[in-house]
Short mmCIF file of C-alpha atoms and ligand atoms in Angstrom, two decimals:
data_model
loop_
_atom_site.label_atom_id
_atom_site.label_comp_id
_atom_site.label_asym_id
_atom_site.label_seq_id
_atom_site.Cartn_x
_atom_site.Cartn_y
_atom_site.Cartn_z
CA MET A 21 -41.45 81.79 22.16
CA GLN A 22 -39.89 83.41 19.24
CA ILE A 23 -38.04 81.51 16.72
CA ILE A 24 -35.49 83.87 14.97
CA ASN A 25 -34.00 83.27 11.58
CA PRO A 26 -30.03 83.67 12.24
CA ALA A 27 -29.30 84.76 8.70
CA THR A 28 -31.94 87.66 8.57
CA GLU A 29 -32.61 88.42 12.41
CA GLU A 30 -36.42 88.18 11.33
CA ILE A 31 -38.84 86.23 13.51
CA ILE A 32 -40.06 83.41 11.82
CA SER A 33 -42.60 81.94 14.08
CA GLU A 34 -44.03 82.48 17.58
CA LEU A 35 -44.88 79.34 19.68
CA GLN A 36 -46.60 78.78 22.93
CA GLU A 37 -44.22 77.60 25.70
CA THR A 38 -45.15 74.51 27.71
CA SER A 39 -46.53 75.46 31.05
CA LYS A 40 -46.13 73.74 34.40
CA ASP A 41 -49.45 72.29 34.49
CA GLU A 42 -49.29 71.04 30.81
CA LEU A 43 -46.12 69.50 31.60
CA ARG A 44 -47.55 67.67 34.56
CA ARG A 45 -50.48 66.60 32.22
CA ILE A 46 -47.94 65.20 29.65
CA LEU A 47 -46.18 63.46 31.93
CA ASP A 48 -48.99 61.76 33.27
CA SER A 49 -50.03 60.51 29.84
CA LEU A 50 -46.51 59.46 28.94
CA ARG A 51 -46.51 57.37 32.22
CA GLU A 52 -50.07 55.91 31.03
CA GLY A 53 -48.85 55.32 27.30
CA GLN A 54 -45.51 53.67 28.31
CA LYS A 55 -47.39 50.85 29.78
CA ALA A 56 -49.06 49.70 26.46
CA TRP A 57 -46.11 50.33 24.35
CA SER A 58 -43.63 48.31 26.39
CA GLN A 59 -46.26 45.44 26.00
CA LYS A 60 -45.88 45.52 22.26
CA SER A 61 -42.94 43.47 20.75
CA THR A 62 -39.50 45.11 19.75
CA LYS A 63 -40.76 44.15 16.07
CA GLU A 64 -43.80 46.19 16.29
CA ARG A 65 -42.11 48.95 17.84
CA LEU A 66 -39.58 48.95 15.43
CA GLU A 67 -41.83 49.12 12.32
CA CYS A 68 -42.99 52.21 13.52
CA ILE A 69 -39.37 53.62 13.69
CA ILE A 70 -38.81 52.16 10.31
CA ARG A 71 -42.07 54.14 8.87
CA PHE A 72 -40.76 57.28 10.59
CA GLY A 73 -37.46 57.00 8.60
CA GLU A 74 -39.42 56.59 5.40
CA LEU A 75 -41.66 59.55 6.17
CA ILE A 76 -38.54 61.98 6.85
CA GLN A 77 -37.15 60.60 3.57
CA LEU A 78 -40.24 61.58 1.81
CA ASN A 79 -40.22 64.92 3.31
CA VAL A 80 -36.68 65.59 3.42
CA ASN A 81 -36.54 68.91 1.07
CA GLU A 82 -39.17 70.64 3.44
CA LEU A 83 -37.62 69.54 6.59
CA ALA A 84 -33.97 70.54 5.59
CA LYS A 85 -35.59 73.99 4.73
CA ILE A 86 -37.01 74.48 8.32
CA LEU A 87 -33.61 73.38 9.63
CA THR A 88 -31.86 76.05 7.81
CA LEU A 89 -34.27 78.67 8.58
CA GLU A 90 -34.10 78.03 12.50
CA THR A 91 -30.47 77.08 12.80
CA GLY A 92 -28.55 79.03 9.78
CA LYS A 93 -27.26 75.52 8.65
CA PRO A 94 -26.34 75.81 5.12
CA LEU A 95 -29.14 73.95 2.93
CA GLN A 96 -26.52 71.52 1.66
CA GLN A 97 -25.46 70.41 5.10
CA SER A 98 -29.11 70.25 6.30
CA LEU A 99 -29.85 67.77 3.60
CA ASN A 100 -26.59 66.02 4.51
CA GLU A 101 -27.65 65.59 8.18
CA ILE A 102 -31.25 64.31 7.63
CA LYS A 103 -30.29 61.72 5.08
CA GLY A 104 -26.98 60.76 7.13
CA ALA A 105 -29.04 60.31 10.28
CA GLN A 106 -31.23 57.76 8.43
CA ASN A 107 -28.25 55.23 8.95
CA ARG A 108 -29.49 55.16 12.69
CA VAL A 109 -32.93 53.90 11.54
CA GLN A 110 -31.33 51.48 9.24
CA HIS A 111 -28.88 49.98 12.06
CA LEU A 112 -31.76 49.85 14.42
CA ARG A 113 -33.50 47.78 11.59
CA LYS A 114 -30.61 45.25 11.34
CA ASN A 115 -30.09 45.01 15.28
CA ALA A 116 -32.67 46.12 17.68
CA GLU A 117 -34.48 42.73 17.83
CA LYS A 118 -31.22 40.96 18.37
CA TRP A 119 -30.15 43.60 20.99
CA LEU A 120 -33.27 43.53 23.00
CA ALA A 121 -33.71 39.85 22.89
CA PRO A 122 -33.71 38.10 26.26
CA GLU A 123 -30.36 36.11 26.80
CA THR A 124 -30.03 32.76 28.05
CA LEU A 125 -26.59 32.51 29.75
CA VAL A 126 -27.03 28.84 31.30
CA ASP A 127 -29.44 26.25 29.98
CA SER A 128 -28.13 22.89 31.48
CA GLY A 129 -28.93 21.05 34.51
CA SER A 130 -31.70 22.21 37.02
CA THR A 131 -30.68 25.88 37.28
CA HIS A 132 -31.34 28.26 34.27
CA GLU A 133 -29.96 31.76 34.27
CA LYS A 134 -31.18 34.45 31.88
CA ILE A 135 -31.56 38.11 31.31
CA VAL A 136 -34.52 40.12 30.26
CA TYR A 137 -33.88 43.64 29.26
CA GLU A 138 -36.77 45.84 30.50
CA PRO A 139 -37.49 49.56 29.72
CA LEU A 140 -36.57 52.28 32.02
CA GLY A 141 -39.95 53.93 31.85
CA VAL A 142 -40.45 57.62 30.85
CA ILE A 143 -37.24 59.30 29.96
CA ALA A 144 -36.34 63.07 29.22
CA ASN A 145 -34.36 63.83 26.24
CA ILE A 146 -33.08 67.53 26.51
CA SER A 147 -31.55 68.48 23.21
CA ALA A 148 -29.21 70.46 21.38
CA TRP A 149 -29.61 72.55 18.14
CA ASN A 150 -26.22 72.07 16.40
CA PHE A 151 -27.25 68.77 14.72
CA PRO A 152 -30.64 67.95 15.81
CA TYR A 153 -31.29 64.94 13.81
CA ASN A 154 -28.20 63.19 14.71
CA VAL A 155 -28.28 63.81 18.44
CA GLY A 156 -32.13 63.69 18.73
CA TYR A 157 -32.11 60.34 16.65
CA ASN A 158 -29.21 59.02 19.02
CA VAL A 159 -31.50 59.17 21.81
CA PHE A 160 -35.28 59.03 21.17
CA LEU A 161 -35.03 56.47 18.39
CA TYR A 162 -33.12 53.90 20.68
CA ALA A 163 -35.40 54.61 23.73
CA LEU A 164 -38.51 54.29 21.73
CA VAL A 165 -37.43 50.98 20.17
CA ALA A 166 -36.57 49.80 23.95
CA GLY A 167 -39.93 50.29 25.05
CA ASN A 168 -39.70 53.70 26.80
CA SER A 169 -41.89 56.75 26.27
CA VAL A 170 -40.22 60.09 25.76
CA LEU A 171 -40.34 63.42 26.85
CA TYR A 172 -38.41 65.52 24.17
CA LYS A 173 -37.32 68.88 24.96
CA PRO A 174 -35.49 70.31 21.79
CA SER A 175 -33.06 73.29 22.30
CA GLU A 176 -35.09 76.61 21.90
CA PHE A 177 -32.77 77.01 18.92
CA ALA A 178 -34.15 74.03 17.23
CA THR A 179 -37.89 74.05 18.28
CA LEU A 180 -39.59 73.94 15.12
CA THR A 181 -37.49 70.89 13.88
CA GLY A 182 -38.23 69.28 17.17
CA LYS A 183 -42.03 69.81 16.53
CA GLN A 184 -41.61 68.17 13.05
CA PHE A 185 -39.98 64.95 14.95
CA GLU A 186 -43.10 64.77 16.87
CA LYS A 187 -45.48 65.10 13.88
CA TYR A 188 -43.82 62.36 11.83
CA LEU A 189 -43.30 60.09 14.63
CA TRP A 190 -47.16 60.24 15.59
CA GLN A 191 -47.70 59.86 11.72
CA ALA A 192 -45.71 56.65 11.71
CA GLY A 193 -47.74 55.12 14.66
CA ILE A 194 -45.96 55.99 17.79
CA PRO A 195 -48.92 57.04 20.16
CA GLU A 196 -49.39 60.53 21.29
CA ASN A 197 -48.96 59.44 24.48
CA VAL A 198 -45.62 57.76 23.96
CA PHE A 199 -43.69 60.73 22.45
CA GLN A 200 -44.49 64.49 23.41
CA CYS A 201 -42.09 67.31 22.23
CA VAL A 202 -42.46 70.25 24.70
CA VAL A 203 -41.60 74.01 23.90
CA GLY A 204 -39.38 76.02 25.95
CA ASP A 205 -35.89 76.97 27.11
CA GLY A 206 -33.68 76.28 30.12
CA LYS A 207 -36.71 77.18 32.59
CA LEU A 208 -38.74 74.42 31.31
CA GLY A 209 -35.64 72.16 31.03
CA GLN A 210 -35.23 73.00 34.95
CA GLN A 211 -38.87 71.78 35.38
CA ILE A 212 -38.21 68.58 33.84
CA LEU A 213 -35.25 68.00 36.36
CA GLU A 214 -37.73 68.57 39.19
CA ALA A 215 -40.29 66.07 37.58
CA ASP A 216 -40.36 62.50 38.35
CA LEU A 217 -38.80 60.83 35.36
CA ASN A 218 -36.82 57.48 35.12
CA GLY A 219 -33.78 58.67 33.22
CA TYR A 220 -32.46 62.06 31.79
CA PHE A 221 -30.38 62.01 28.60
CA PHE A 222 -28.67 65.40 27.80
CA THR A 223 -26.98 66.78 24.95
CA GLY A 224 -25.43 70.40 25.22
CA SER A 225 -22.80 72.32 27.13
CA HIS A 226 -20.60 70.88 30.14
CA GLY A 227 -22.14 73.64 32.49
CA THR A 228 -25.68 72.51 31.96
CA GLY A 229 -24.81 68.85 31.71
CA LEU A 230 -23.04 69.18 35.20
CA ARG A 231 -26.04 71.06 36.57
CA ILE A 232 -28.15 68.39 35.45
CA ALA A 233 -26.27 65.77 37.05
CA LYS A 234 -26.01 67.28 40.34
CA THR A 235 -29.90 68.36 40.28
CA VAL A 236 -31.24 64.92 39.57
CA ALA A 237 -28.60 62.92 41.50
CA HIS A 238 -30.62 62.31 44.53
CA LYS A 239 -33.45 60.41 42.21
CA LEU A 240 -30.65 57.61 41.39
CA VAL A 241 -32.01 57.19 37.92
CA PRO A 242 -29.62 56.90 34.74
CA VAL A 243 -28.16 60.02 33.85
CA GLN A 244 -26.44 60.45 30.53
CA LEU A 245 -24.47 63.67 29.14
CA GLU A 246 -23.21 63.95 25.76
CA LEU A 247 -21.17 67.14 26.27
CA GLY A 248 -18.76 69.50 24.13
CA GLY A 249 -15.12 69.09 23.32
CA LYS A 250 -11.89 70.69 22.62
CA ASP A 251 -10.83 68.04 20.03
CA PRO A 252 -7.23 68.04 18.79
CA LEU A 253 -5.93 67.03 15.48
CA TYR A 254 -1.95 66.24 14.77
CA ILE A 255 -0.52 66.47 11.40
CA MET A 256 2.65 64.04 11.44
CA ASP A 257 5.60 64.97 9.33
CA ASP A 258 5.29 61.91 7.14
CA VAL A 259 2.03 62.76 5.69
CA SER A 260 2.47 62.43 2.05
CA ASP A 261 -0.23 64.43 0.54
CA VAL A 262 -0.04 67.66 2.76
CA LYS A 263 -2.55 69.67 0.60
CA GLN A 264 -5.32 66.98 1.19
CA ALA A 265 -4.57 66.84 4.61
CA ALA A 266 -5.04 70.32 5.06
CA ILE A 267 -8.49 70.35 3.01
CA ASN A 268 -9.76 67.66 5.29
CA ALA A 269 -8.52 69.40 8.59
CA ALA A 270 -10.27 72.52 7.48
CA GLU A 271 -13.45 70.63 6.95
CA GLY A 272 -13.35 69.00 10.15
CA ALA A 273 -12.97 72.55 11.68
CA PHE A 274 -15.53 74.35 9.60
CA TYR A 275 -18.30 72.06 8.92
CA ASN A 276 -21.50 73.52 10.07
CA ASN A 277 -19.43 76.67 11.27
CA GLY A 278 -17.41 74.58 13.52
CA GLN A 279 -20.52 74.11 15.71
CA SER A 280 -20.08 70.35 16.12
CA CYS A 281 -19.45 68.45 19.30
CA CYS A 282 -16.55 66.76 17.55
CA ALA A 283 -15.24 69.41 15.44
CA VAL A 284 -11.62 70.15 15.10
CA GLU A 285 -10.83 72.63 17.47
CA ARG A 286 -7.18 72.92 17.61
CA ILE A 287 -4.23 71.71 15.15
CA TYR A 288 -0.69 70.55 15.82
CA VAL A 289 1.36 70.50 12.64
CA SER A 290 5.05 69.00 12.57
CA GLU A 291 7.57 71.91 11.77
CA LYS A 292 8.91 70.03 9.02
CA ILE A 293 5.72 70.66 7.01
CA HIS A 294 4.09 73.42 9.03
CA ASP A 295 4.28 76.22 6.24
CA GLU A 296 3.22 74.01 3.45
CA PHE A 297 0.23 72.80 5.43
CA VAL A 298 -0.69 76.56 6.75
CA ASP A 299 -0.68 77.84 2.92
CA ALA A 300 -2.92 75.02 1.66
CA PHE A 301 -5.17 75.23 4.94
CA VAL A 302 -5.64 78.94 4.49
CA ALA A 303 -6.27 78.75 0.67
CA GLU A 304 -8.71 76.29 1.37
CA VAL A 305 -10.64 78.35 4.12
CA LYS A 306 -10.53 81.37 1.93
CA SER A 307 -12.23 79.30 -1.06
CA TYR A 308 -15.31 78.74 1.08
CA LYS A 309 -18.54 80.33 0.18
CA ILE A 310 -19.93 82.44 2.74
CA GLY A 311 -23.55 83.74 2.77
CA ASN A 312 -27.22 82.86 2.60
CA PRO A 313 -27.68 79.25 3.99
CA THR A 314 -30.61 78.73 1.81
CA SER A 315 -28.28 78.50 -1.07
CA LEU A 316 -27.10 75.22 -2.23
CA GLU A 317 -23.63 76.52 -2.90
CA THR A 318 -22.99 78.21 0.67
CA PHE A 319 -20.73 76.40 3.12
CA VAL A 320 -20.46 78.92 5.75
CA GLY A 321 -23.79 80.55 6.82
CA PRO A 322 -24.56 82.33 10.16
CA LEU A 323 -23.84 81.30 13.70
CA THR A 324 -27.17 80.04 15.37
CA ARG A 325 -26.77 82.10 18.41
CA LYS A 326 -25.96 85.61 18.29
CA GLN A 327 -24.16 85.73 21.60
CA GLN A 328 -21.47 83.52 20.42
CA ILE A 329 -20.11 86.39 18.23
CA LYS A 330 -18.76 88.05 21.12
CA PHE A 331 -17.18 85.10 22.63
CA LEU A 332 -15.31 84.15 19.42
CA GLU A 333 -14.12 87.84 19.19
CA ASN A 334 -12.66 87.59 22.75
CA GLN A 335 -10.76 84.57 21.97
CA VAL A 336 -9.30 86.03 18.83
CA ILE A 337 -8.32 89.30 20.67
CA TYR A 338 -6.64 87.40 23.41
CA ALA A 339 -4.68 85.06 21.30
CA LEU A 340 -3.46 88.10 19.36
CA ASN A 341 -2.28 89.68 22.64
CA LYS A 342 -0.44 86.44 23.39
CA GLY A 343 1.28 86.43 20.20
CA ALA A 344 -0.94 84.72 17.65
CA ILE A 345 -1.00 85.62 14.00
CA LEU A 346 -4.12 86.23 12.02
CA LEU A 347 -4.08 84.72 8.64
CA SER A 348 -7.78 84.82 7.86
CA GLY A 349 -10.94 86.51 9.21
CA GLY A 350 -11.12 87.47 12.95
CA LYS A 351 -14.12 89.30 13.31
CA GLU A 352 -18.11 89.30 12.80
CA ILE A 353 -19.42 90.43 9.32
CA GLU A 354 -21.19 93.59 9.14
CA GLY A 355 -24.89 93.64 8.13
CA LYS A 356 -28.04 91.46 9.06
CA GLY A 357 -27.66 87.91 10.33
CA TYR A 358 -24.89 86.42 12.96
CA TYR A 359 -22.13 85.89 10.63
CA PHE A 360 -18.44 85.45 11.66
CA GLU A 361 -15.58 85.24 9.43
CA PRO A 362 -13.81 81.97 9.22
CA THR A 363 -11.00 82.44 11.21
CA VAL A 364 -7.40 80.96 11.13
CA LEU A 365 -4.76 81.88 13.79
CA THR A 366 -1.24 80.50 13.65
CA HIS A 367 1.76 80.73 16.25
CA CYS A 368 -0.64 79.57 18.92
CA ASN A 369 0.23 78.09 22.49
CA HIS A 370 -1.49 76.87 25.26
CA GLU A 371 -1.69 80.25 27.21
CA MET A 372 -4.27 81.20 25.03
CA ASP A 373 -8.03 80.15 25.86
CA LEU A 374 -8.50 79.50 21.87
CA MET A 375 -6.24 76.31 22.71
CA LYS A 376 -7.92 75.41 25.97
CA GLU A 377 -11.80 76.38 25.97
CA GLU A 378 -14.30 75.11 23.31
CA SER A 379 -14.76 77.77 20.61
CA PHE A 380 -17.89 75.97 19.00
CA GLY A 381 -17.31 78.59 15.90
CA PRO A 382 -15.57 78.98 12.74
CA ILE A 383 -12.26 79.59 14.19
CA ILE A 384 -9.04 77.51 14.62
CA GLY A 385 -5.77 77.98 16.22
CA ILE A 386 -2.60 76.22 14.64
CA GLN A 387 0.59 75.44 16.67
CA LYS A 388 3.80 74.04 15.53
CA VAL A 389 5.43 71.13 17.23
CA SER A 390 8.89 69.56 17.15
CA SER A 391 8.13 65.99 17.80
CA ASP A 392 5.38 63.59 18.69
CA LYS A 393 6.15 63.58 22.37
CA ILE A 394 5.42 67.31 22.50
CA ALA A 395 2.29 66.95 20.41
CA LEU A 396 0.94 64.18 22.60
CA GLU A 397 1.60 66.52 25.66
CA LEU A 398 -0.39 69.22 24.08
CA MET A 399 -3.22 66.97 22.94
CA ALA A 400 -3.76 65.55 26.18
CA ASP A 401 -3.63 69.06 27.93
CA THR A 402 -7.47 69.80 28.38
CA ASN A 403 -10.14 68.75 30.71
CA TYR A 404 -12.30 67.49 27.82
CA GLY A 405 -11.94 64.02 26.22
CA LEU A 406 -14.39 63.65 23.26
CA THR A 407 -12.04 62.84 20.21
CA ALA A 408 -8.50 63.06 19.13
CA ALA A 409 -7.32 62.65 15.58
CA VAL A 410 -3.91 61.89 13.73
CA PHE A 411 -3.15 62.33 10.22
CA SER A 412 0.01 60.22 9.05
CA ASN A 413 1.03 57.52 6.79
CA ASP A 414 2.13 55.26 9.45
CA GLU A 415 -0.70 53.50 11.37
CA GLU A 416 1.63 52.32 14.18
CA ARG A 417 3.06 55.61 14.86
CA ALA A 418 -0.44 57.27 14.87
CA LEU A 419 -1.98 54.81 17.08
CA HIS A 420 1.07 54.68 19.50
CA LEU A 421 -0.28 58.44 20.35
CA LEU A 422 -4.03 57.84 20.28
CA ASN A 423 -3.69 54.54 22.46
CA GLN A 424 -2.38 57.08 25.12
CA LEU A 425 -5.12 59.77 24.97
CA ASN A 426 -8.00 59.68 27.43
CA VAL A 427 -10.66 60.19 24.90
CA GLY A 428 -13.99 58.30 23.77
CA THR A 429 -13.05 58.31 20.11
CA ALA A 430 -9.88 58.06 18.07
CA TYR A 431 -9.51 58.86 14.31
CA TRP A 432 -6.58 58.00 12.15
CA ASN A 433 -6.59 59.82 8.90
CA CYS A 434 -10.28 61.08 9.44
CA CYS A 435 -11.95 63.58 12.06
CA ASP A 436 -15.48 64.80 12.72
CA ARG A 437 -16.96 61.54 12.03
CA VAL A 438 -19.70 59.57 13.77
CA SER A 439 -20.91 55.82 13.04
CA PRO A 440 -23.90 54.10 14.41
CA ASN A 441 -22.11 50.96 14.31
CA ILE A 442 -19.38 51.93 17.48
CA PRO A 443 -20.40 53.89 20.60
CA TRP A 444 -20.07 57.57 20.90
CA SER A 445 -19.01 58.63 24.33
CA GLY A 446 -17.16 61.27 25.92
CA ARG A 447 -14.71 61.21 28.93
CA ASN A 448 -14.06 63.92 31.78
CA ASN A 449 -15.97 66.98 30.80
CA SER A 450 -17.13 65.62 27.46
CA GLY A 451 -19.75 63.70 29.43
CA VAL A 452 -20.59 60.07 30.43
CA GLY A 453 -22.39 57.21 28.96
CA SER A 454 -22.70 56.22 25.45
CA THR A 455 -25.09 56.55 22.59
CA LEU A 456 -25.35 54.38 19.32
CA SER A 457 -24.12 50.70 18.93
CA THR A 458 -25.05 47.91 21.48
CA GLN A 459 -24.27 50.30 24.30
CA GLY A 460 -26.38 53.02 22.89
CA ILE A 461 -29.64 50.78 23.14
CA ARG A 462 -28.44 49.13 26.48
CA ALA A 463 -28.53 52.65 27.91
CA PHE A 464 -32.30 52.64 27.52
CA VAL A 465 -32.85 49.39 29.33
CA GLN A 466 -32.30 47.77 32.77
CA PRO A 467 -31.28 44.14 33.00
CA LYS A 468 -33.47 41.57 34.96
CA SER A 469 -31.63 38.55 35.88
CA TYR A 470 -33.72 35.52 36.36
CA HIS A 471 -32.41 32.34 38.27
CA LEU A 472 -34.76 29.44 37.48
CA ARG A 473 -34.43 26.23 39.20
CA SER A 474 -36.79 23.26 38.40
CA LEU A 475 -37.42 20.90 41.06
CA PRO A 476 -36.68 17.30 40.69
CA SER A 477 -39.95 15.29 39.74
CA GLU A 478 -41.81 13.22 42.02
CA ASN A 479 -41.42 10.21 40.27
O1 LIG B 4 -26.15 74.50 25.33
P1 LIG B 4 -27.04 74.43 26.70
P2 LIG B 4 -26.55 75.32 24.05
C1 LIG B 4 -22.32 72.69 23.82
C2 LIG B 4 -21.34 73.64 23.14
C3 LIG B 4 -21.79 74.89 23.11
C4 LIG B 4 -22.82 74.93 24.21
C5 LIG B 4 -23.83 75.87 24.11
O2 LIG B 4 -20.42 73.75 24.19
O3 LIG B 4 -21.02 76.01 23.09
O4 LIG B 4 -23.25 73.48 24.33
O5 LIG B 4 -25.20 75.37 23.41
C6 LIG B 4 -31.33 73.04 28.00
N1 LIG B 4 -31.96 72.51 32.98
N2 LIG B 4 -22.88 71.88 22.96
O6 LIG B 4 -26.78 76.73 24.44
O7 LIG B 4 -27.29 75.75 27.24
C7 LIG B 4 -31.44 74.08 26.81
O8 LIG B 4 -32.70 74.57 26.84
C8 LIG B 4 -32.29 71.76 32.06
C9 LIG B 4 -22.37 70.49 22.83
O9 LIG B 4 -27.75 74.91 23.25
O10 LIG B 4 -26.29 73.24 27.55
C10 LIG B 4 -31.34 73.08 25.68
O11 LIG B 4 -32.33 72.13 25.49
N3 LIG B 4 -32.15 71.93 30.85
C11 LIG B 4 -23.04 69.67 21.90
C12 LIG B 4 -30.30 71.91 26.25
O12 LIG B 4 -30.26 72.21 27.67
C13 LIG B 4 -31.43 73.13 30.60
C14 LIG B 4 -24.22 70.02 21.09
C15 LIG B 4 -28.85 72.33 25.64
O13 LIG B 4 -28.39 73.76 26.29
C16 LIG B 4 -31.16 73.93 31.40
C17 LIG B 4 -24.64 71.38 21.40
C18 LIG B 4 -31.47 73.64 32.88
N4 LIG B 4 -30.86 74.60 33.89
C19 LIG B 4 -24.02 72.17 22.20
N5 LIG B 4 -30.57 75.11 31.04
C20 LIG B 4 -22.94 68.27 21.51
N6 LIG B 4 -22.51 67.46 22.52
O14 LIG B 4 -23.03 67.72 20.63
C21 LIG B 4 -30.41 74.89 29.59
N7 LIG B 4 -31.24 73.60 29.26
#
């Protein structure tokens, strides 16, 4: 498998793909390894995860360089991601033992009732390329602490990074037969679906997620899907600092080139402040430094996948045909690398796929609205349900809208944000199940209920 640098289109590495026979051997060894791993205490397993976190921290510069080379993520954002994702390790350090401890519910009289949380077994983690640290950690760290072994298949666009996870997990004391990173694309993914695993944890597109759910349905094992979104942001008329709101909204839309599951994908602005907002928004976007992702100054690098360029161009052309106005960007940047101009369109409406279908790139549509009621209808007009955001000075007014939206995450005066303290989950086409928080660890265990009755003593 060739690994291509999206900034230069040069081949940076060639890797041997995992064969079907190798996959079988790896799964046998993971099954064996899991037995001993699950017998260790949570504390012992956690110690390995903490050591892994320390090793990542020690090697952060080298790791950020690899991430930037293979995905095109600007170096500063690679550093941010690696450092930011460490909060999962810290959160597990604080909570994992408590979350995984047996719980006694009834401890009086002759009958005792308790729950013991047992690991699932060997789980598959089929992962994405856009934030490999965040989405990888969300699954494999929690699965490992809970006593599972993990078959990790990174995206074919983030394989070098995936191999680094393997290297440092092993160095941290996780046995080789407890974590294995396999190399390949969707074909290997398909073979994993056909193999005998105890759970499937996926991050990626809605189409692939659906296929995974259908393919493994007959196994009756847990399936968790973290998919994309078409996340709306509504700027209410009472926002006092319109310029700051525009800066924050633009960051939500263009950070990581818009390739975030919770990126702001469409913006609705009250007609009272629309023009002021758009002016500030476009000025902010035009100030972004575009270019070589290895420079710490760069904010917009290349897209990770070449095929996305055509897709984005089509969204722009279609929107223009339906009456949108282009205020910035709109096309591929000539020369080497998969660069696309940061693109802002106004006068958008829901006849445009730009406002309905996930873009996953540096492109945003803005629509003017005349009331909260209309904004709410438009925000709800989607098959996705990942996040929704409202910027307003009035919490009650913002929550009144957010409470009515069928989304896993609601933001007031913030956006494009994930925290280890609270669950990350999507609804409808955005997926099923939760990562992070208590729910995120419960995903990797199965409860066993004990009814323990002591018999009356003879005397
Ligand atoms: O996803 P794919 P990609 C979404 C976003 C984006 C899209 C494309 O919508 O536009 O995904 O990203 C493996 N059986 N998100 O192309 O194709 C594949 O090898 C088993 C949302 O990466 O779904 C990779 O490891 N596995 C998001 C993984 O699935 C298969 C993060 C994802 O690939 C397979 C990133 C198959 N038949 C992208 N086919 C989020 N929720 O954060 C492919 N794969």
